[in-house]
Coordinates of C-alpha atoms and ligand atoms in Angstrom, one line a residue:
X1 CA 84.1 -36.2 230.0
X2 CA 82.8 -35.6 227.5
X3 CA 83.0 -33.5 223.9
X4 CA 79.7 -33.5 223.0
X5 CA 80.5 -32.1 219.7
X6 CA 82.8 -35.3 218.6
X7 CA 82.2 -37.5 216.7
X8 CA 81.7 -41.6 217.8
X9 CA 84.3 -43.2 218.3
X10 CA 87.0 -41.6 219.5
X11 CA 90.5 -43.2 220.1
X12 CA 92.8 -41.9 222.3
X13 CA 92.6 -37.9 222.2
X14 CA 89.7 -35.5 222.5
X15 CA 92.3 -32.6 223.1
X16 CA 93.6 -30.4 220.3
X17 CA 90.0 -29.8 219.3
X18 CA 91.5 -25.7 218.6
X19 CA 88.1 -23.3 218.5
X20 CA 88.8 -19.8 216.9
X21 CA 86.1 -17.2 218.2
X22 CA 84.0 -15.1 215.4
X23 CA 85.4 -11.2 215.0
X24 CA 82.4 -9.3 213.1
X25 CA 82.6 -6.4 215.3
X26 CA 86.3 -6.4 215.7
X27 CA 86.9 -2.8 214.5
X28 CA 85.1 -1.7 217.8
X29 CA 88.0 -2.6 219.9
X30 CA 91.5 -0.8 220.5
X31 CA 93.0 -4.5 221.0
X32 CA 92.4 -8.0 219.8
X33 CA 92.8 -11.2 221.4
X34 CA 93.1 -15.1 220.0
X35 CA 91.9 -17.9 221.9
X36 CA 92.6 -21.4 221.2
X37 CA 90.8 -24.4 223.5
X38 CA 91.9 -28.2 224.6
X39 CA 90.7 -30.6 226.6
X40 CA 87.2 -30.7 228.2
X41 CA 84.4 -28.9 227.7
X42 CA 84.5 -27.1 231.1
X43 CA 87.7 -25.7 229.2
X44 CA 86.1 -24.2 226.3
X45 CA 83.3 -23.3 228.5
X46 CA 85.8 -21.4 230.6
X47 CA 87.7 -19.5 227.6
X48 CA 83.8 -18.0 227.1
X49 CA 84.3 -16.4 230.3
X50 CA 87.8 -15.4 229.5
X51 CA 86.4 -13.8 226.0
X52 CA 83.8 -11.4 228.5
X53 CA 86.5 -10.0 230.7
X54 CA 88.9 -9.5 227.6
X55 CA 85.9 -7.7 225.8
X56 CA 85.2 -5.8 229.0
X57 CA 89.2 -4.5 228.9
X58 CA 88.7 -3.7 225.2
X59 CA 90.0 -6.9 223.7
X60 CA 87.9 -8.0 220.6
X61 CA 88.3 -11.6 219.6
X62 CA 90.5 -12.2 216.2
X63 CA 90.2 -15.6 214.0
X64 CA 94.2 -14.9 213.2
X65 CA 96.6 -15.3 215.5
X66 CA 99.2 -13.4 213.3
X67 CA 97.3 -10.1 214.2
X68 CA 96.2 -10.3 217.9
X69 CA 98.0 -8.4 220.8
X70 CA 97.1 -11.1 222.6
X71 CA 97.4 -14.7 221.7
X72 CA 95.5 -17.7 224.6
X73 CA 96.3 -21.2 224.9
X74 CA 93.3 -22.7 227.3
X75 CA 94.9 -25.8 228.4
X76 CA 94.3 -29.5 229.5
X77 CA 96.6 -32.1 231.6
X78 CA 94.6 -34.9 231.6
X79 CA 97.2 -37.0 229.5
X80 CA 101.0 -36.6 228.7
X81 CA 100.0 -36.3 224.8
X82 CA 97.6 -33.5 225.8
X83 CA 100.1 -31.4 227.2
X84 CA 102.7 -32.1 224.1
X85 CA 100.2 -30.8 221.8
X86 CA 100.2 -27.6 223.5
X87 CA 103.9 -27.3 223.6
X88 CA 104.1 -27.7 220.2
X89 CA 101.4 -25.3 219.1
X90 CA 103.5 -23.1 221.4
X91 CA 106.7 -23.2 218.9
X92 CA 104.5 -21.7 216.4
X93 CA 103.8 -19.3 218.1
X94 CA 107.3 -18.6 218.7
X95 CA 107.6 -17.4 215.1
X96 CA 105.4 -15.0 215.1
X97 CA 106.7 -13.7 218.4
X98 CA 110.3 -13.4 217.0
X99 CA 108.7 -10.9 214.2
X100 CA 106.2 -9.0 217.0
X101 CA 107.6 -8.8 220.2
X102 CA 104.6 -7.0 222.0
X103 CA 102.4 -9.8 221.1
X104 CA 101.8 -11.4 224.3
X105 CA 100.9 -14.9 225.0
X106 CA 99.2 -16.4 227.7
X107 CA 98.9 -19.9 229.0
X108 CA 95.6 -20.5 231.0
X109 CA 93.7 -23.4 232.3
X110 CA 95.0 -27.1 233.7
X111 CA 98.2 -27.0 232.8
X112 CA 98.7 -23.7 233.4
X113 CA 97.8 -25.1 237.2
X114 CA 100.0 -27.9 237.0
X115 CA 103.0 -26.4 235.6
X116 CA 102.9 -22.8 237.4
X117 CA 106.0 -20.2 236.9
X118 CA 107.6 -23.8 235.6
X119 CA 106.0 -23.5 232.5
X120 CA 107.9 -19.6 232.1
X121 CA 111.3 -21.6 232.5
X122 CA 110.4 -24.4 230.6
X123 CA 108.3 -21.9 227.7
X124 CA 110.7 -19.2 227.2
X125 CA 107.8 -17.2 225.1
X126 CA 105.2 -17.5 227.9
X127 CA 104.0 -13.7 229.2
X128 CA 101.5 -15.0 231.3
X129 CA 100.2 -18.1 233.6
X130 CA 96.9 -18.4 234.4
X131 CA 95.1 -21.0 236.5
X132 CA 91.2 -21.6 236.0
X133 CA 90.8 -19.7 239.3
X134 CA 92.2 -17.2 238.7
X135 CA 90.4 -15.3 234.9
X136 CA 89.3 -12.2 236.7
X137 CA 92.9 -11.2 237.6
X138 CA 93.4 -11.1 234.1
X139 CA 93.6 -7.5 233.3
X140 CA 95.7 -6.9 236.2
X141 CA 98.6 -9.7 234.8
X142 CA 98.1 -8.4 231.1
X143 CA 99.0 -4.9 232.6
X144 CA 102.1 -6.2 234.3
X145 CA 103.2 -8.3 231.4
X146 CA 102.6 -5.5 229.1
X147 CA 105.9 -3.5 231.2
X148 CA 107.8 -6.5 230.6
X149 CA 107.2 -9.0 233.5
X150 CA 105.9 -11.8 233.3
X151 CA 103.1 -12.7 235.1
X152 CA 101.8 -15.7 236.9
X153 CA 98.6 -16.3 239.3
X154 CA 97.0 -19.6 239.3
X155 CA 95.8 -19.7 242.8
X156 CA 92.8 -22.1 243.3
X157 CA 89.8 -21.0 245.2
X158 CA 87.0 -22.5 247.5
X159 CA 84.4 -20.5 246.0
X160 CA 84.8 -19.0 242.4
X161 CA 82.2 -19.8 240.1
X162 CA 82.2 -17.0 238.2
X163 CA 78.6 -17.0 238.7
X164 CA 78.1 -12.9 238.1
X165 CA 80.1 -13.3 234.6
X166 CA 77.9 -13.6 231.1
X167 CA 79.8 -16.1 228.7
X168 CA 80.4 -14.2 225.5
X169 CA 79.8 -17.3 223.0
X170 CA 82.6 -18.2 220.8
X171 CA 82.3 -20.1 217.5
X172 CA 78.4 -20.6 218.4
X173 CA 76.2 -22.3 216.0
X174 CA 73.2 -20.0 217.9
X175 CA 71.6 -22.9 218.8
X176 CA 73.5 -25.5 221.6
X177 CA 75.0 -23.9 224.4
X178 CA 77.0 -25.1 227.4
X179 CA 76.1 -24.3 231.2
X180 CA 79.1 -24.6 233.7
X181 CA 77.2 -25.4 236.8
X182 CA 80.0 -26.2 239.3
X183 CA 83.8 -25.9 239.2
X184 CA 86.4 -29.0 240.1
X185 CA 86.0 -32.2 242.0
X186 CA 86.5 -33.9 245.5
X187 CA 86.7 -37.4 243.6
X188 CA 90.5 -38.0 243.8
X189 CA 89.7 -41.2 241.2
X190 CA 93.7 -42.2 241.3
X191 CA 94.7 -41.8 237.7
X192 CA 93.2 -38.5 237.5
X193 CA 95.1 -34.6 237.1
X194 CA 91.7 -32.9 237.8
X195 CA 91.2 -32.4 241.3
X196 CA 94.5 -30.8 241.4
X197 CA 94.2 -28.5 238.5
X198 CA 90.9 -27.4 238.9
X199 CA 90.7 -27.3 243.2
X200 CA 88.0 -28.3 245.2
X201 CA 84.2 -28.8 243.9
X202 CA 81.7 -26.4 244.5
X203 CA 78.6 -25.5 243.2
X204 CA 77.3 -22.2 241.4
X205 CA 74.4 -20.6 242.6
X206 CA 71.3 -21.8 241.0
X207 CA 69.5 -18.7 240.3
X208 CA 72.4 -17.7 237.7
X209 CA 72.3 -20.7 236.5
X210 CA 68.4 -20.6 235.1
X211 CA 69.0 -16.9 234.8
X212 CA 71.8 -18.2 231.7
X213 CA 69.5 -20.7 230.5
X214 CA 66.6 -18.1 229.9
X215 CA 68.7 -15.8 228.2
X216 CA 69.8 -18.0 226.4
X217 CA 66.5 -19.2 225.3
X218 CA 65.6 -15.6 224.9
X219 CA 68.1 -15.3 222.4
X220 CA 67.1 -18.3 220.2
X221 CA 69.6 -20.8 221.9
X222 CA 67.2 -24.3 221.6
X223 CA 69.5 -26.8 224.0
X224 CA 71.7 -26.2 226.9
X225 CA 74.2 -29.0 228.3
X226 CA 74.8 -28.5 232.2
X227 CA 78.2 -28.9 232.8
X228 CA 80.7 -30.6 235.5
X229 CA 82.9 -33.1 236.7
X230 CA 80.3 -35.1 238.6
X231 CA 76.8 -33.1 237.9
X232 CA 75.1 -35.2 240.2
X233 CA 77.0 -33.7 243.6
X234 CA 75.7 -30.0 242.4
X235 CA 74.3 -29.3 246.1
X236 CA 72.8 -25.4 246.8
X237 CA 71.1 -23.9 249.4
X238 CA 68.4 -22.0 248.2
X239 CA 68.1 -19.6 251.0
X240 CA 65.4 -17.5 250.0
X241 CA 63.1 -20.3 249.5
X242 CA 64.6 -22.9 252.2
X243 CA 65.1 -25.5 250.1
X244 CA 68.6 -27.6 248.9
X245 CA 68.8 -27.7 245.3
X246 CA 70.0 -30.9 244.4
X247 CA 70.8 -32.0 240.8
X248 CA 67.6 -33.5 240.1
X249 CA 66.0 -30.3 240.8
X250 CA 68.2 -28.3 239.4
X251 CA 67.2 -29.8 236.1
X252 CA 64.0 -29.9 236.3
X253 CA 64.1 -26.0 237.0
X254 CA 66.1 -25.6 233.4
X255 CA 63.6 -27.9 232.1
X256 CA 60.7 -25.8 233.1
X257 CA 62.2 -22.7 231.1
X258 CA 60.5 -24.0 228.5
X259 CA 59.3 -27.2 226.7
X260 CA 61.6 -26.2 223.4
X261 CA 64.6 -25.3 225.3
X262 CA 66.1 -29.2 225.4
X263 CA 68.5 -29.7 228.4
X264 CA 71.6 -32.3 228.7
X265 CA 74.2 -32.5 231.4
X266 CA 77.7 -33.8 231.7
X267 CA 79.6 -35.9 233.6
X268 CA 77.7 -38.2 235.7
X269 CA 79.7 -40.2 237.8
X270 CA 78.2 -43.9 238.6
X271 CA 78.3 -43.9 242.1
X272 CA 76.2 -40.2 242.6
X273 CA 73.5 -40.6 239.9
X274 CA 70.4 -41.4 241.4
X275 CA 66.7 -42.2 240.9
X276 CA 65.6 -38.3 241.2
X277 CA 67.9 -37.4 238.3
X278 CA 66.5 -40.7 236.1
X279 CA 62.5 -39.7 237.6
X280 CA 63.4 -36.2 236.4
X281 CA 64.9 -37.3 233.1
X282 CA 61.5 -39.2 232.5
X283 CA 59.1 -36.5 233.7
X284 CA 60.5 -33.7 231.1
X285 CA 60.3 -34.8 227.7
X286 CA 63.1 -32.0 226.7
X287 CA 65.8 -33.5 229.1
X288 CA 67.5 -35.3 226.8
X289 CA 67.4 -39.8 227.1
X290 CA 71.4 -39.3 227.1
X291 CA 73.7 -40.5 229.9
X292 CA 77.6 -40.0 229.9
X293 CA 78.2 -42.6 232.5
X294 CA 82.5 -43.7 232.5
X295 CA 83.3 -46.9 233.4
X296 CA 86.9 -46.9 233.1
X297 CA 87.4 -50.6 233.8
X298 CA 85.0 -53.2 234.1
X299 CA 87.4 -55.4 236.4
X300 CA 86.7 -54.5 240.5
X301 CA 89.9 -55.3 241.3
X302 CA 91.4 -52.7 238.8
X303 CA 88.4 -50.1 239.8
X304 CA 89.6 -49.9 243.6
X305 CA 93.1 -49.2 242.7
X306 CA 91.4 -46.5 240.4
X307 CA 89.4 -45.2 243.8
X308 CA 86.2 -45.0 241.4
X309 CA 84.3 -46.6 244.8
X310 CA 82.2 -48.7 242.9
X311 CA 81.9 -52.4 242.0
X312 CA 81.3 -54.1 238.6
X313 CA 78.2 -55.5 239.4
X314 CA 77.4 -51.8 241.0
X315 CA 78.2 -50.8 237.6
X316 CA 75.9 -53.2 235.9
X317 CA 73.3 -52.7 238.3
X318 CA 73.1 -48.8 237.5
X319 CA 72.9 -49.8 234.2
X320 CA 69.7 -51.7 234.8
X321 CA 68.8 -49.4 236.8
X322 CA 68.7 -46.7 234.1
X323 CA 67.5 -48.7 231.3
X324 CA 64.4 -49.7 233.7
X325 CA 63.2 -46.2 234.3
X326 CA 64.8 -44.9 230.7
X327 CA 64.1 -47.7 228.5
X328 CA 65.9 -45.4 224.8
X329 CA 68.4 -44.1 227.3
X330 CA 71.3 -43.4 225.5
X331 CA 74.3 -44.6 227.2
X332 CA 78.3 -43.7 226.3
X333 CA 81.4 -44.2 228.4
X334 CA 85.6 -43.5 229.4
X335 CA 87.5 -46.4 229.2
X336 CA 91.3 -46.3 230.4
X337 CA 92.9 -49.6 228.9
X338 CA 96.5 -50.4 230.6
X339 CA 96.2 -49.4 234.2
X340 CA 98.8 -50.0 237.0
X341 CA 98.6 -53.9 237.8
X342 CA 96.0 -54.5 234.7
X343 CA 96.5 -57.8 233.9
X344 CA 94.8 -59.8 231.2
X345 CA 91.7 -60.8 233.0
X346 CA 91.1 -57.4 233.9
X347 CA 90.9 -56.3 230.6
X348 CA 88.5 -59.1 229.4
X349 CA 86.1 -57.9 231.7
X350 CA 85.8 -54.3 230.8
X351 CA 85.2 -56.5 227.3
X352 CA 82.8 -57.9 228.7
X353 CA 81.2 -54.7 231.1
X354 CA 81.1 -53.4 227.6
X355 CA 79.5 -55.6 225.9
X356 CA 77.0 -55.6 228.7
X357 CA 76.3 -52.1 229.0
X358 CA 76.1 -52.3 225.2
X359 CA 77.1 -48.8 224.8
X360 CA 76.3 -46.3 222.3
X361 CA 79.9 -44.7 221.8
X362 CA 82.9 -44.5 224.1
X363 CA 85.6 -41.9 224.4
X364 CA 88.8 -45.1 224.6
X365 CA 92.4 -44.0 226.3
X366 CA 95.0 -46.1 227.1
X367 CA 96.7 -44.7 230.9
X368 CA 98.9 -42.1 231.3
X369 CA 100.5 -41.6 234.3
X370 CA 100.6 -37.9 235.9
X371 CA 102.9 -36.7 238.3
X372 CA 101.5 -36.4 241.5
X373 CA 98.4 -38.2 241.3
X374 CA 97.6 -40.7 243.7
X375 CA 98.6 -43.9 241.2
X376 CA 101.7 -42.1 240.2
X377 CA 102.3 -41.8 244.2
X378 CA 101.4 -45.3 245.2
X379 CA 101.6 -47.6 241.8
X380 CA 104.1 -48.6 238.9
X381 CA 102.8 -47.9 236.0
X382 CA 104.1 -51.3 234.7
X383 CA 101.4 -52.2 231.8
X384 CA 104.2 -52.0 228.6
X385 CA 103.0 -49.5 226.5
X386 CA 102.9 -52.5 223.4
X387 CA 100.3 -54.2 225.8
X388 CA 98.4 -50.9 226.5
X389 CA 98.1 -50.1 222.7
X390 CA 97.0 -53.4 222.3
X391 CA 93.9 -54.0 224.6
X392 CA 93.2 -50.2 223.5
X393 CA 92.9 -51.4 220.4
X394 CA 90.6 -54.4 221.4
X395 CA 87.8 -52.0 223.3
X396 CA 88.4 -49.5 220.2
X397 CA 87.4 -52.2 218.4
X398 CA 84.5 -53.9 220.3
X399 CA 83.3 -50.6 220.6
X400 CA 83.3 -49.9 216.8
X401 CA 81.2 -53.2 216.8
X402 CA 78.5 -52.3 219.5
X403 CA 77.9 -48.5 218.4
X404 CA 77.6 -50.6 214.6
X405 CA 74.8 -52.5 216.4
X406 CA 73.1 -49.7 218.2
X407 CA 73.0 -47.7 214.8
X408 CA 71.4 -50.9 213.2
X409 CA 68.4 -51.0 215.9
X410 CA 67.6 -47.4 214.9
X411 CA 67.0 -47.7 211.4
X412 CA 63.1 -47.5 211.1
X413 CA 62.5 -45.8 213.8
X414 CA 61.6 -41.8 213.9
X415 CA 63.4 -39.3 216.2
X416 CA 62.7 -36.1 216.7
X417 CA 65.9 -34.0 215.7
X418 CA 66.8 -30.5 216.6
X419 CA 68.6 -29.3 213.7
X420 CA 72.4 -27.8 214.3
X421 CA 73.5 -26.8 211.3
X422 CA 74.8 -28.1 207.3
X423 CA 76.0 -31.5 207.2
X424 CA 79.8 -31.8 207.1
X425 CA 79.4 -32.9 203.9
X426 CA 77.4 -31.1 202.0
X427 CA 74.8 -28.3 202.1
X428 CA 71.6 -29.8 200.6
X429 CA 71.6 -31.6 204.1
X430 CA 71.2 -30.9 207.6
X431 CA 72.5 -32.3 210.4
X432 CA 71.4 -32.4 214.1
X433 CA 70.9 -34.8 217.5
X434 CA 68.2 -36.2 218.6
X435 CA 67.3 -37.0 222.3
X436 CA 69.9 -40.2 222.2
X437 CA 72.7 -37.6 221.0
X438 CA 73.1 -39.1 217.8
X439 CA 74.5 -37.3 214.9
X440 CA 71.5 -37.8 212.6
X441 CA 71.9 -36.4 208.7
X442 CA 69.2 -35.7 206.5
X443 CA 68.1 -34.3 203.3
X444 CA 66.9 -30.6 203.0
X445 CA 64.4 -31.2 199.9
X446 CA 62.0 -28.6 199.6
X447 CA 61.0 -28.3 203.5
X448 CA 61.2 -24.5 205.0
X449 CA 63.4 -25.7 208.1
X450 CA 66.0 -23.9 209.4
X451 CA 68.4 -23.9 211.9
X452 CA 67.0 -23.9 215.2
X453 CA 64.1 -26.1 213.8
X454 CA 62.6 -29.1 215.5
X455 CA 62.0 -32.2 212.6
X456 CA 60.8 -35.2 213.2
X457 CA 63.5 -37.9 210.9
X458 CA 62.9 -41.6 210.3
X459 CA 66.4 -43.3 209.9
X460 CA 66.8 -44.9 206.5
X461 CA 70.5 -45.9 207.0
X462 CA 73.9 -45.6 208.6
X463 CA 77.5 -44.8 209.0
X464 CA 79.6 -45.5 211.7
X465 CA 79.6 -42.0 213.2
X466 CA 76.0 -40.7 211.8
X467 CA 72.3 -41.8 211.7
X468 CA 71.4 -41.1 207.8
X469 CA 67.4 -40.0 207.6
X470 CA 64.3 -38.3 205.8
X471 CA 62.1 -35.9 207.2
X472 CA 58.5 -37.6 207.7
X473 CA 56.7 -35.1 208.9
X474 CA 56.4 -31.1 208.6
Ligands
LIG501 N1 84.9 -36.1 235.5 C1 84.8 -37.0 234.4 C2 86.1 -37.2 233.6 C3 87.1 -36.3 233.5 S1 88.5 -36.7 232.6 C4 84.4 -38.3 235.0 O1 84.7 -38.5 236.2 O2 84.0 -39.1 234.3 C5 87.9 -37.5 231.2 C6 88.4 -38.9 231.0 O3 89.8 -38.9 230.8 C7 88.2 -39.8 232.2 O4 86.9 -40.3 232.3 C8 89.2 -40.9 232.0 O5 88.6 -41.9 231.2 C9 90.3 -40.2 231.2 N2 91.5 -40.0 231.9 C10 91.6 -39.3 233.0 N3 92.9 -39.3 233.5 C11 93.6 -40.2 232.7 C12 94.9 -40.7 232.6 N4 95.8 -40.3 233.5 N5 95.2 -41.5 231.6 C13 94.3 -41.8 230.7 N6 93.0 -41.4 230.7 C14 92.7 -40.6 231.7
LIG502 FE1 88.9 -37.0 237.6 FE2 87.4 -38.8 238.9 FE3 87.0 -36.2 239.3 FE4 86.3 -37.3 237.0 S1 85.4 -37.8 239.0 S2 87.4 -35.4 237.2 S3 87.9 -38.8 236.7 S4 88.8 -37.3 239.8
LIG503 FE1 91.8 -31.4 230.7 FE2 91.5 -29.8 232.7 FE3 89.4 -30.7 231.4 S1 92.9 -31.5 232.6 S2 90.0 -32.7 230.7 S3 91.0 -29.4 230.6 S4 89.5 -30.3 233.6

């Protein structure tokens, strides 16, 4: 999955990535509340949802966790480093705690699922547990905790989507937004924590889906990404107009908002996307030429143990497949180096699945077992960590080497780049993605663009992270 936000290439962690919500209207509100994010961006996505019942209960959103009633960790599983993070932001807390004891803190999201009332033995300053399931009951367990219990729910549920709820957008640069469009996964790939922290899949009724999108567009947002664990199994039934709303036509319906309002999605797995989505992609010039498509090993052998259902050559043939019908597709991917059984062999050929998918960027892990996943169940996790770190090290590597090529090809060419924001660097340039999602920095000269603003860039140069450019046109 996917940080959209992050930079290239990205070794090992995307977790820890803290987001700290604006306050200007703080004084408004009796209470205040402090939310920090990991993991995925379903997570952060979810802590927007958090924010609007908090605001609803009176909580206004502090930047400082020293003064907030009520201090969130939104949390992610996905790897054993992920969950150490969290448990050492927690002893910081713990400080604060000692000098305030009202100040409550809360532990929500997947390991909040994993862990459940464990995690208030384990966490002595833990108030509350809450599962992603579960954010509505909120105000009910800040109640309880509030006497002095703690306070746990992290049932999962069939149908929650939160649908009905209006994200209230946390540290928003006004003009990308992200769309949570279904909730968990039926996958049960065999390294993987998700299905059982975030329940079964299910999809969110489409109407409130475009309903979000326009408002958003209403209120200046220029891009939406459309988010899930496996976008392309989104299924609703349209009752009213009798007709299944299948991914593919659920984006063309946010593409149709309108032709300035770009559109991106996140995650597709290989084995659901099909030709409607790539048709789709093709007919709407504002879905975004961008596909998030994880390999995880390019060896079949090491794929069926992974229960990712799909073959190498399947692989490579979806490839083709997408660079046929998308021929500037951008094209990233997971890779999990060190899996049960991996042997060397295995990992030459997610070398060389790399080399043929020639990748733009890749998110690069080496395995970490979880407790009661399916590998963890049935395999020994018997790749020594020294060999793990190494072959990580190899596909960091390649990597570094093919998103150095695919920045080469672009120099020349002219994208048209919807602008996000300053450059990190400095604030005579701007910085924003084009279709490809590539970072693309440029100089602000004497141009009247703004944020917001769509510029057409020619690429003069290149880092290993950024496209550098100059606007040609105005
Ligand atoms: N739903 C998305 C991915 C969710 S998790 C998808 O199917 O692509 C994000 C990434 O974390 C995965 O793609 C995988 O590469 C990595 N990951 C998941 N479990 C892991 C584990 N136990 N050890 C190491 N990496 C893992
Ligand atoms: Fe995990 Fe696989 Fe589901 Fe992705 S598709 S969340 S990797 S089980
Ligand atoms: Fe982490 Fe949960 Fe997302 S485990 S990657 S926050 S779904």
């Amino acid at each position: 999955m996917f940080e959209l936000a992050l930079d290239k290439v990205q070794i090992e962690e995307k977790q820890g990535e803290a987001f700290k919500p604006f306050a200007d209207d703080i004084n408004q509100y009796n209470k205040k509340f402090y939310i920090e994010s990991y993991g995925c961006q379903m997570n952060f996505s979810d802590s927007e949802i958090v924010a609007s019942i908090l605001q609803n209960e009176g909580f206004g959103a502090t930047k400082n966790y020293e003064e907030a009633d009520l201090v969130l960790l939104n949390t992610c599983s996905i790897r054993e480093k992920a969950e150490q993070t969290i448990r050492k932001r927690l002893t910081e807390f713990k400080k604060v705690k000692q000098a305030k004891p009202a100040m409550l803190v809360g532990v929500l999201g997947c390991m909040a699922e994993r862990l459940k009332s464990k995690l208030l033995e384990e966490e002595k300053l833990v108030d509350i547990v809450v599962g992603p399931d579960a954010y509505r009951t909120l105000p009910v367990l800040i109640k309880e905790a509030e006497t002095g219990q703690k306070s746990v729910n992290v049932l999962l549920s069939r149908d929650e989507t939160y649908a009905d709820i209006s994200p209230v957008r946390l540290d928003s640069n006004g003009v990308t937004a992200f769309i949570s469009i279904m909730r968990g996964c039926n996958n049960m790939c065999s390294f993987c924590v998700v299905p059982f922290t975030r329940g079964r899949e299910r999809s969110r009724d489409a109407h409130s889906i475009t309903n979000e999108a326009k408002q958003l567009f209403e209120q200046g947002y220029k891009e939406v990404t459309l988010l899930g664990q496996n976008v392309d199994s989104y299924y609703w039934m349209d009752e009213a107009n009798d007709e299944v709303i299948t991914f593919g036509k659920l984006l063309e319906r946010v593409a149709l908002i309108n032709p300035s309002l770009r559109v991106r999605f996140s995650t597709s797995h290989p084995k659901d996307i099909t030709d409607e989505v790539l048709l789709t992609m093709v007919k709407y010039e504002n879905i975004c030429d961008y596909i998030h498509l994880p390999l995880q090993s390019g060896s079949t052998r090491v794929l069926q143990l992974m229960n990712r259902t799909y073959t190498r050559e399947w692989y490579k043939a979806k490839v083709n497949r997408i660079r046929e019908i998308i021929p500037n597709c951008g094209i990233s991917s997971d890779i999990i180096a060190g899996f049960c059984t991996e042997e060397e062999d295995d990992h030459l050929d997610t070398l060389s699945m790399m080399e043929s998918s020639g990748y733009d960027m890749s998110y690069m892990f080496f395995y970490s077992e979880r407790s009661g996943t399916l590998a963890a169940r049935r395999f020994k996790d018997d790749v020594p960590e020294d060999v793990k770190k190494k072959r990580l090290k190899e596909i960091v590597e390649l990597q570094g080497r093919l998103s150095y090529q695919s920045n080469q090809q672009d120099v020349g060419k002219t994208f048209k780049v919807l602008i996000e924001g300053n450059s990190k660097k400095s604030d005579t340039e701007w910085k924003g993605r084009n279709s490809q999602n590539k970072m693309i920095v440029f100089p602000k000269e004497n141009y009247n663009y703004t944020i917001g603003d769509y510029v057409v860039i020619r690429v003069t140069d290149f880092t290993q992270a950024t496209l550098i450019g100059e606007v040609i046109y105005q």
